[in-house]
CSV table of C-alpha atoms in Angstrom, one decimal:
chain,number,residue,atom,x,y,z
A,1,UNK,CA,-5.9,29.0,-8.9
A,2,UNK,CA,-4.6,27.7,-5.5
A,3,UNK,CA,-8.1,27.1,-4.7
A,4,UNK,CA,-8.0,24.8,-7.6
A,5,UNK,CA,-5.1,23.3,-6.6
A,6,UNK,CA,-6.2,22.7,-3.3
A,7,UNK,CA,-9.6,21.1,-4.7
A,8,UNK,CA,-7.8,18.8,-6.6
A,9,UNK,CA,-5.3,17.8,-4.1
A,10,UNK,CA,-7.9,17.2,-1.4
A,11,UNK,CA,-10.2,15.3,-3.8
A,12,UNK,CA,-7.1,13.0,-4.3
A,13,UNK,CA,-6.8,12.6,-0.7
A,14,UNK,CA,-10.9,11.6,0.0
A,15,UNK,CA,-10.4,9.0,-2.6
A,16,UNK,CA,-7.1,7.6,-1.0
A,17,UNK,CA,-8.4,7.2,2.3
A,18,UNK,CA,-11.8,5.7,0.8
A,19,UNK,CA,-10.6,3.2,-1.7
A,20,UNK,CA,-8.0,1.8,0.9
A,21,UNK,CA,-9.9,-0.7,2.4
A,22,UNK,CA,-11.0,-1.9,-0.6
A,23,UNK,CA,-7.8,-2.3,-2.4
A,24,UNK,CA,-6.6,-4.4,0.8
A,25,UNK,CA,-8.6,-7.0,0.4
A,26,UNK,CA,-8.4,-7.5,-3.3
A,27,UNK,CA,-4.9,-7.5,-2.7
A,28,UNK,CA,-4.4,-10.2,-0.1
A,29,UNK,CA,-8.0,-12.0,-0.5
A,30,UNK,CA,-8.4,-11.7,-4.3
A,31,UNK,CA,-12.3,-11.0,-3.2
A,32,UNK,CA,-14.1,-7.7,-4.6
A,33,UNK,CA,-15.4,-6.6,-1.5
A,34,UNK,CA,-19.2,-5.5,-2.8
A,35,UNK,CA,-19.8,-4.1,0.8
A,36,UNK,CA,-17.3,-1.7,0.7
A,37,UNK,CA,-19.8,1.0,0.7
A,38,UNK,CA,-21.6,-0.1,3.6
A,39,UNK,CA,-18.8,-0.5,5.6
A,40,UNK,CA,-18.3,3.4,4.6
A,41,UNK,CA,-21.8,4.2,5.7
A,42,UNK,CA,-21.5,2.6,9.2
A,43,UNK,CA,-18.5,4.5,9.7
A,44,UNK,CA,-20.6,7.4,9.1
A,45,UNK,CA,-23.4,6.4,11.3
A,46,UNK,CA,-20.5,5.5,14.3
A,47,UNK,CA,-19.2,9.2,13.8
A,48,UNK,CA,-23.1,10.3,14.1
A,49,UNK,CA,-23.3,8.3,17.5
A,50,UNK,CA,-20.3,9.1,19.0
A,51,UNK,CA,-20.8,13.2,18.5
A,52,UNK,CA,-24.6,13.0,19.3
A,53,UNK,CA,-23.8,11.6,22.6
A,54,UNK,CA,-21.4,13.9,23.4
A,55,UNK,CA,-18.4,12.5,22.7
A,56,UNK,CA,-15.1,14.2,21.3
A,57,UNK,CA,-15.4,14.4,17.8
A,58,UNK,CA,-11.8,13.0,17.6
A,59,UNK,CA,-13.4,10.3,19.1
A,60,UNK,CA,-15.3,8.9,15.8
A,61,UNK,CA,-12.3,7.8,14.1
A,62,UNK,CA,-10.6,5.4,16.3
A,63,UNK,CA,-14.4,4.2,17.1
A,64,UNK,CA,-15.3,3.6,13.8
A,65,UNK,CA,-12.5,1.6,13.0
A,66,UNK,CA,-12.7,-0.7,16.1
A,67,UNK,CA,-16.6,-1.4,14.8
A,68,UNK,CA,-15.3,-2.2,11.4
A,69,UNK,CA,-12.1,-4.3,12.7
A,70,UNK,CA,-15.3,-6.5,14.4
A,71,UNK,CA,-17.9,-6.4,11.9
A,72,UNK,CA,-15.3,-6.9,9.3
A,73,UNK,CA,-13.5,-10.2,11.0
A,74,UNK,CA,-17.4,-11.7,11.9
A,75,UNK,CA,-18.4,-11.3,8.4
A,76,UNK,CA,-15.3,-13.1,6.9
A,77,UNK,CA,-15.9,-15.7,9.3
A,78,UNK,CA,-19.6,-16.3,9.2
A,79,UNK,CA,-19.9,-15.2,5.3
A,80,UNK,CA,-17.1,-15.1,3.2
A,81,UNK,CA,-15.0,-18.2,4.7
A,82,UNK,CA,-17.3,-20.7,3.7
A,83,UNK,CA,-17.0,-19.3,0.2
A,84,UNK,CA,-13.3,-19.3,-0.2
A,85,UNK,CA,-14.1,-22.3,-3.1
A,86,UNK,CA,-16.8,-20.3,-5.0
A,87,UNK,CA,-15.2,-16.6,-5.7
A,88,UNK,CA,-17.9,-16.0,-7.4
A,89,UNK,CA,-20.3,-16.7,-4.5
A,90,UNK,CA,-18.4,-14.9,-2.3
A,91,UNK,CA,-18.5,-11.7,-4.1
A,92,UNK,CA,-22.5,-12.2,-4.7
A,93,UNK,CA,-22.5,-12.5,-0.8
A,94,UNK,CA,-20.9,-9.6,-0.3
A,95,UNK,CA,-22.7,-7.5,-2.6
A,96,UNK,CA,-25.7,-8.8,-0.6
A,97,UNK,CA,-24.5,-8.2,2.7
A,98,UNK,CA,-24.3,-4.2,1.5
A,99,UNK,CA,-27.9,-4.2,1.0
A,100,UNK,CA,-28.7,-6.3,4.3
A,101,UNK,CA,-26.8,-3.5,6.2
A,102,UNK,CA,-28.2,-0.7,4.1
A,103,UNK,CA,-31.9,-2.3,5.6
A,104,UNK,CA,-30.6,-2.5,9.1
A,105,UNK,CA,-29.6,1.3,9.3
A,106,UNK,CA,-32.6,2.1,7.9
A,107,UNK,CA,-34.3,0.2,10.6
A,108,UNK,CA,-32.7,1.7,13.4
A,109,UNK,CA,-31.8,5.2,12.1
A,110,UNK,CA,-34.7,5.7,9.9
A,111,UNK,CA,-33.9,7.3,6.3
A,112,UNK,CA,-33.5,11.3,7.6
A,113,UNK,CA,-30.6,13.0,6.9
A,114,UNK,CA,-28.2,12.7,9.5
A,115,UNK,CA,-25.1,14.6,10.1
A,116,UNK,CA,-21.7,14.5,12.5
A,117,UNK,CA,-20.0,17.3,14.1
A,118,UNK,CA,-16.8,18.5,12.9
A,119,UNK,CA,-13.0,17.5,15.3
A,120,UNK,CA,-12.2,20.6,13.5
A,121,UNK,CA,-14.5,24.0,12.0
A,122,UNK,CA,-14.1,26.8,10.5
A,123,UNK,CA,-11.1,27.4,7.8
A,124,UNK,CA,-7.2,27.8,8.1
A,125,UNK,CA,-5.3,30.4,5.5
A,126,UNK,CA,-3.0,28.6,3.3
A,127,UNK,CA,-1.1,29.4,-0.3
A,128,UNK,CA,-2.8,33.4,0.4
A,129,UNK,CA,-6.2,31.7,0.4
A,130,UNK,CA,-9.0,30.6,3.3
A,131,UNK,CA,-9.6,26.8,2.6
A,132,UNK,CA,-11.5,24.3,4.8
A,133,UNK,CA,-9.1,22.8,7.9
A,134,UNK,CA,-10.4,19.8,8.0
A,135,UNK,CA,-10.1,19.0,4.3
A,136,UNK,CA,-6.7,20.0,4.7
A,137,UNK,CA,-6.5,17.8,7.3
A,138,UNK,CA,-7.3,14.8,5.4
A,139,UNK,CA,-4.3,15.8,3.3
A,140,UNK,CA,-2.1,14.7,6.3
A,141,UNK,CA,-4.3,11.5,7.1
A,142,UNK,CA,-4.0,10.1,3.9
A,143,UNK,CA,-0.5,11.0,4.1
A,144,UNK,CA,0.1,9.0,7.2
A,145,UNK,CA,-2.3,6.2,6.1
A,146,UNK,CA,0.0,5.1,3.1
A,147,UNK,CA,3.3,5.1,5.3
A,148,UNK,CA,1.1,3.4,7.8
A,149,UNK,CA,0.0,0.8,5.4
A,150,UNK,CA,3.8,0.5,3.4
A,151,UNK,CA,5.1,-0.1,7.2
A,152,UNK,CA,2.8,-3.0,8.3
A,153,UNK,CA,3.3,-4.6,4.6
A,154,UNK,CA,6.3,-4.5,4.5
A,155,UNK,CA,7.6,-4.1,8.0
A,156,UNK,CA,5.9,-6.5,10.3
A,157,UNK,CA,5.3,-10.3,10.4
A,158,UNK,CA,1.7,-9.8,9.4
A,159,UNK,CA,3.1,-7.9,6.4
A,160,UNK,CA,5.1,-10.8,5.1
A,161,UNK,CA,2.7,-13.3,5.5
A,162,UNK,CA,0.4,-11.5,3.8
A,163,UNK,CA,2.3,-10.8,0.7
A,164,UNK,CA,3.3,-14.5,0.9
A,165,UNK,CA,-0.2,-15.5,0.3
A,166,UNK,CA,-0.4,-12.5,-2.4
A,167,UNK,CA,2.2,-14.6,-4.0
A,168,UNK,CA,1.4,-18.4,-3.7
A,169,UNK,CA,-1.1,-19.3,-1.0
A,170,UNK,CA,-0.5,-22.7,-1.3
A,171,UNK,CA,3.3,-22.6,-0.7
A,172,UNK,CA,2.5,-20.1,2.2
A,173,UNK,CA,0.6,-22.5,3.8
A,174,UNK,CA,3.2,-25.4,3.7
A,175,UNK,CA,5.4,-23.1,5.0
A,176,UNK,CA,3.6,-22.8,8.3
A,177,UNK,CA,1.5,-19.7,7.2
A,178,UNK,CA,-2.2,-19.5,8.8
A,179,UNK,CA,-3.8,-18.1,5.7
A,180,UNK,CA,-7.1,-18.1,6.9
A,181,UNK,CA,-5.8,-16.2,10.1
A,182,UNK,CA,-4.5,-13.8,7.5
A,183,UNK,CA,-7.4,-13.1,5.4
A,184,UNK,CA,-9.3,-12.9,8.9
A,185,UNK,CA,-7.3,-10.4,9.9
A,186,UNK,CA,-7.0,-8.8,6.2
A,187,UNK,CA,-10.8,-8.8,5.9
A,188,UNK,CA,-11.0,-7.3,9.8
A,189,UNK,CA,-8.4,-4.3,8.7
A,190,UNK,CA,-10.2,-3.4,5.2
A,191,UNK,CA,-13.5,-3.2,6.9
A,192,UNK,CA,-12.1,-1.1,9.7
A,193,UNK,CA,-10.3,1.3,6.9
A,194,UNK,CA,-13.2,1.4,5.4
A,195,UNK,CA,-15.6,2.8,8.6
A,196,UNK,CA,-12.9,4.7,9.9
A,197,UNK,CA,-12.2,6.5,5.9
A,198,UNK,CA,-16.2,7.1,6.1
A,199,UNK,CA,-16.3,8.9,10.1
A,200,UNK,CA,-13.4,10.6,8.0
A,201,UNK,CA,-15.6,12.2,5.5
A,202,UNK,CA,-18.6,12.6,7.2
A,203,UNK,CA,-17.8,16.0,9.2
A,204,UNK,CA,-18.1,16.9,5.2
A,205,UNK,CA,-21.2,15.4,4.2
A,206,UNK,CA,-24.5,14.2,5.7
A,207,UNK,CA,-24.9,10.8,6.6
A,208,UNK,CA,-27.9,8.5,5.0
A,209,UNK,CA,-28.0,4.4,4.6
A,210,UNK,CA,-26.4,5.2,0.9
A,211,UNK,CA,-23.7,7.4,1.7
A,212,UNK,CA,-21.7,5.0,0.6
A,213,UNK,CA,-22.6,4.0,-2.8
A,214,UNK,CA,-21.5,6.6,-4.7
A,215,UNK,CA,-17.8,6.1,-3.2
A,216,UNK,CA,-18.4,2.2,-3.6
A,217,UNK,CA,-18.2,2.7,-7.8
A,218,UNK,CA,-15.3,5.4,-7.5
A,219,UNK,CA,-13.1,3.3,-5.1
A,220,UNK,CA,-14.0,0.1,-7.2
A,221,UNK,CA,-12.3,1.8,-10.5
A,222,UNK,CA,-9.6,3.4,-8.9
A,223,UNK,CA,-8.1,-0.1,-7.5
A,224,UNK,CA,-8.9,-1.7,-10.8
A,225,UNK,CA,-6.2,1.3,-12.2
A,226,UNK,CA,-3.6,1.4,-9.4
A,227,UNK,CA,-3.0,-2.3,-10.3
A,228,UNK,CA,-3.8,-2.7,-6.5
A,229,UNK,CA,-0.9,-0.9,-5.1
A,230,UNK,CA,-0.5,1.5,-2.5
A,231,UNK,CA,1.9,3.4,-4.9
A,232,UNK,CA,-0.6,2.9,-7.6
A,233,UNK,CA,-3.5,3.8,-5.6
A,234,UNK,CA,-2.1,7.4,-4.9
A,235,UNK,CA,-1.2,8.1,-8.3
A,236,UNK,CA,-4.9,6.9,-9.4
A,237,UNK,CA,-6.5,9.6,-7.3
A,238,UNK,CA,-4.4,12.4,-8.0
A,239,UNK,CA,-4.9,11.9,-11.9
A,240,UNK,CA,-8.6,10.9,-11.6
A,241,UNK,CA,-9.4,13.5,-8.6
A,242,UNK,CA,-7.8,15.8,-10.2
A,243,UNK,CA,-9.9,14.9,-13.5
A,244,UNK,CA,-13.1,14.8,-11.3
A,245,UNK,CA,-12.5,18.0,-10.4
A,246,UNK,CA,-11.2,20.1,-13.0
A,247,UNK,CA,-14.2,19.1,-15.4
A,248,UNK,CA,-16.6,19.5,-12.3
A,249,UNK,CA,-15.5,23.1,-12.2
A,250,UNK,CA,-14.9,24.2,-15.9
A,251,UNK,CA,-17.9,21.7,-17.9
A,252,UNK,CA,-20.3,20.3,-15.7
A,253,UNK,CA,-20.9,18.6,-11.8
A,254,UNK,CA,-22.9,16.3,-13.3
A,255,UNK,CA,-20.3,15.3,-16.2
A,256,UNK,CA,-17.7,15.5,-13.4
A,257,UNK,CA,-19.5,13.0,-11.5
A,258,UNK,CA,-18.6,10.0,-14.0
A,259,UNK,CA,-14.9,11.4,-15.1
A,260,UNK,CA,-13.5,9.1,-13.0
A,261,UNK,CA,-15.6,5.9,-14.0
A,262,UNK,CA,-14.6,7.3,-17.6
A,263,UNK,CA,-11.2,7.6,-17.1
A,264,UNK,CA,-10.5,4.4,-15.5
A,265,UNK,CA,-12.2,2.6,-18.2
A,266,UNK,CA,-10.1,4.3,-20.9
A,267,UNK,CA,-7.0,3.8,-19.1
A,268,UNK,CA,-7.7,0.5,-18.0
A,269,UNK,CA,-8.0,-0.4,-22.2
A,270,UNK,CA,-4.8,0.9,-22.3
A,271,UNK,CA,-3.1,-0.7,-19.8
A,272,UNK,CA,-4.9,-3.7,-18.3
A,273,UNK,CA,-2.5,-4.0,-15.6
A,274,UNK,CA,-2.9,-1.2,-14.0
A,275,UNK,CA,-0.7,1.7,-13.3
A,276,UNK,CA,1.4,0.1,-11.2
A,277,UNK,CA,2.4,-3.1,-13.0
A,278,UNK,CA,4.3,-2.9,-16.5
């Protein structure tokens, strides 16, 4: 049973840290970010680097995210900026940027299996049971990832110009407010949560140009139910993690694998809104 718990509460964590990104952008940018998934999958591939050169493992995180932060604000400036007036275009684009960066990592990294060490091994005894440390200690990050992300929104200038343009963008901007600095810099930080969530994962999983696909549709429907709120987004994972999970162990993996696509739909007929919004 604390196994089980642990699963579940682990699970919930993955997702957090995964569909962070994501749900930053919709927020502030109102822009389905299609290449979500590859930004996951270079954070992998950055984690790979790092640790096959030799690098401390710690190492991949902060690297990761510093290669998303500048991938993320060249994209928004070279593809998604000119597209501001066509939503719809902009969202094609970056559906087709995932598969032009799926292509380039299969061009320089060839389609093998490829795999990142660990910053931490081996297991750690908690609730009178052995459980993997480092899936414990994704617990903690996603912990300190949603106070990090309350503070900056709520907390710094960049947080209230951002939520000003979450509320009327037009206003914002008569007001003195750069929006396009901020949807720069919004674009910048969901791409870098995004690499950084994936050298995050990786020490669990092996890396491959569609590592992150499969996270892509998961993070996608757990925004659409948090009603794109941190808040929101925690509770989202817990229920639907914990879903995932529970149905993984006691009916089937393979039925487990679409709980949470499922679950979001039904709940989403429910409440439209989301979870977070009456």
């Amino acid at each position: 049973m604390a196994t089980l718990f642990l699963d579940i509460l682990t699970t919930a964590s993955m997702l957090f840290i995964v569909a962070a990104g994501l749900m930053i952008i919709l927020g502030v940018m109102k822009l389905i970010n299609f290449a979500h998934g590859a930004f996951l999958t270079v954070g992998g591939y950055a984690a790979h680097v790092v640790t096959d050169a030799g690098y401390n493992a710690w190492l991949t995180i902060p690297a990761a995210a510093a290669v998303g932060f500048v991938l993320g604000v060249v994209v928004e400036r070279l593809v998604v900026r000119p597209l501001y007036s066509r939503p719809l275009d902009a969202i094609l684009a970056t559906w087709g940027l995932g598969i032009v960066i799926a292509q380039v990592i299969v061009f320089i990294f060839g389609r093998e299996v490829q795999f990142a060490a660990s910053p931490i091994s081996g297991t750690a005894e908690l609730l009178a049971t052995s459980y993997s440390a480092w899936r414990l200690i994704l617990v903690g990050a996603a912990v300190i990832l949603g106070v990090l992300l309350t503070a900056l929104l709520y907390l710094t200038r960049f947080g209230l110009n951002a939520r000003a343009v979450i509320m009327n963008e037009d206003l914002a901007r008569g007001l003195g407010i750069d929006s396009v600095r901020v949807r720069a810099m919004t674009f910048g930080l969901g791409a870098a949560l995004a690499c950084a969530a994936g050298a995050l994962i990786t020490p669990l999983l092996s890396v491959d140009p569609n590592m992150g696909l499969p996270w892509l549709v998961n993070s996608f429907m757990l925004v659409l139910v948090s009603g794109v709120a941190i808040p929101g987004l925690a509770l989202a994972s817990l229920l639907l993690g914990g879903a995932q999970v529970l149905v993984s162990t006691f009916v089937s993996p393979i039925i487990g694998g679409i709980t949470i696509v499922v679950l979001a739909a039904v709940i989403l007929r429910i409440k439209p809104q989301g979870l977070s919004r009456g």
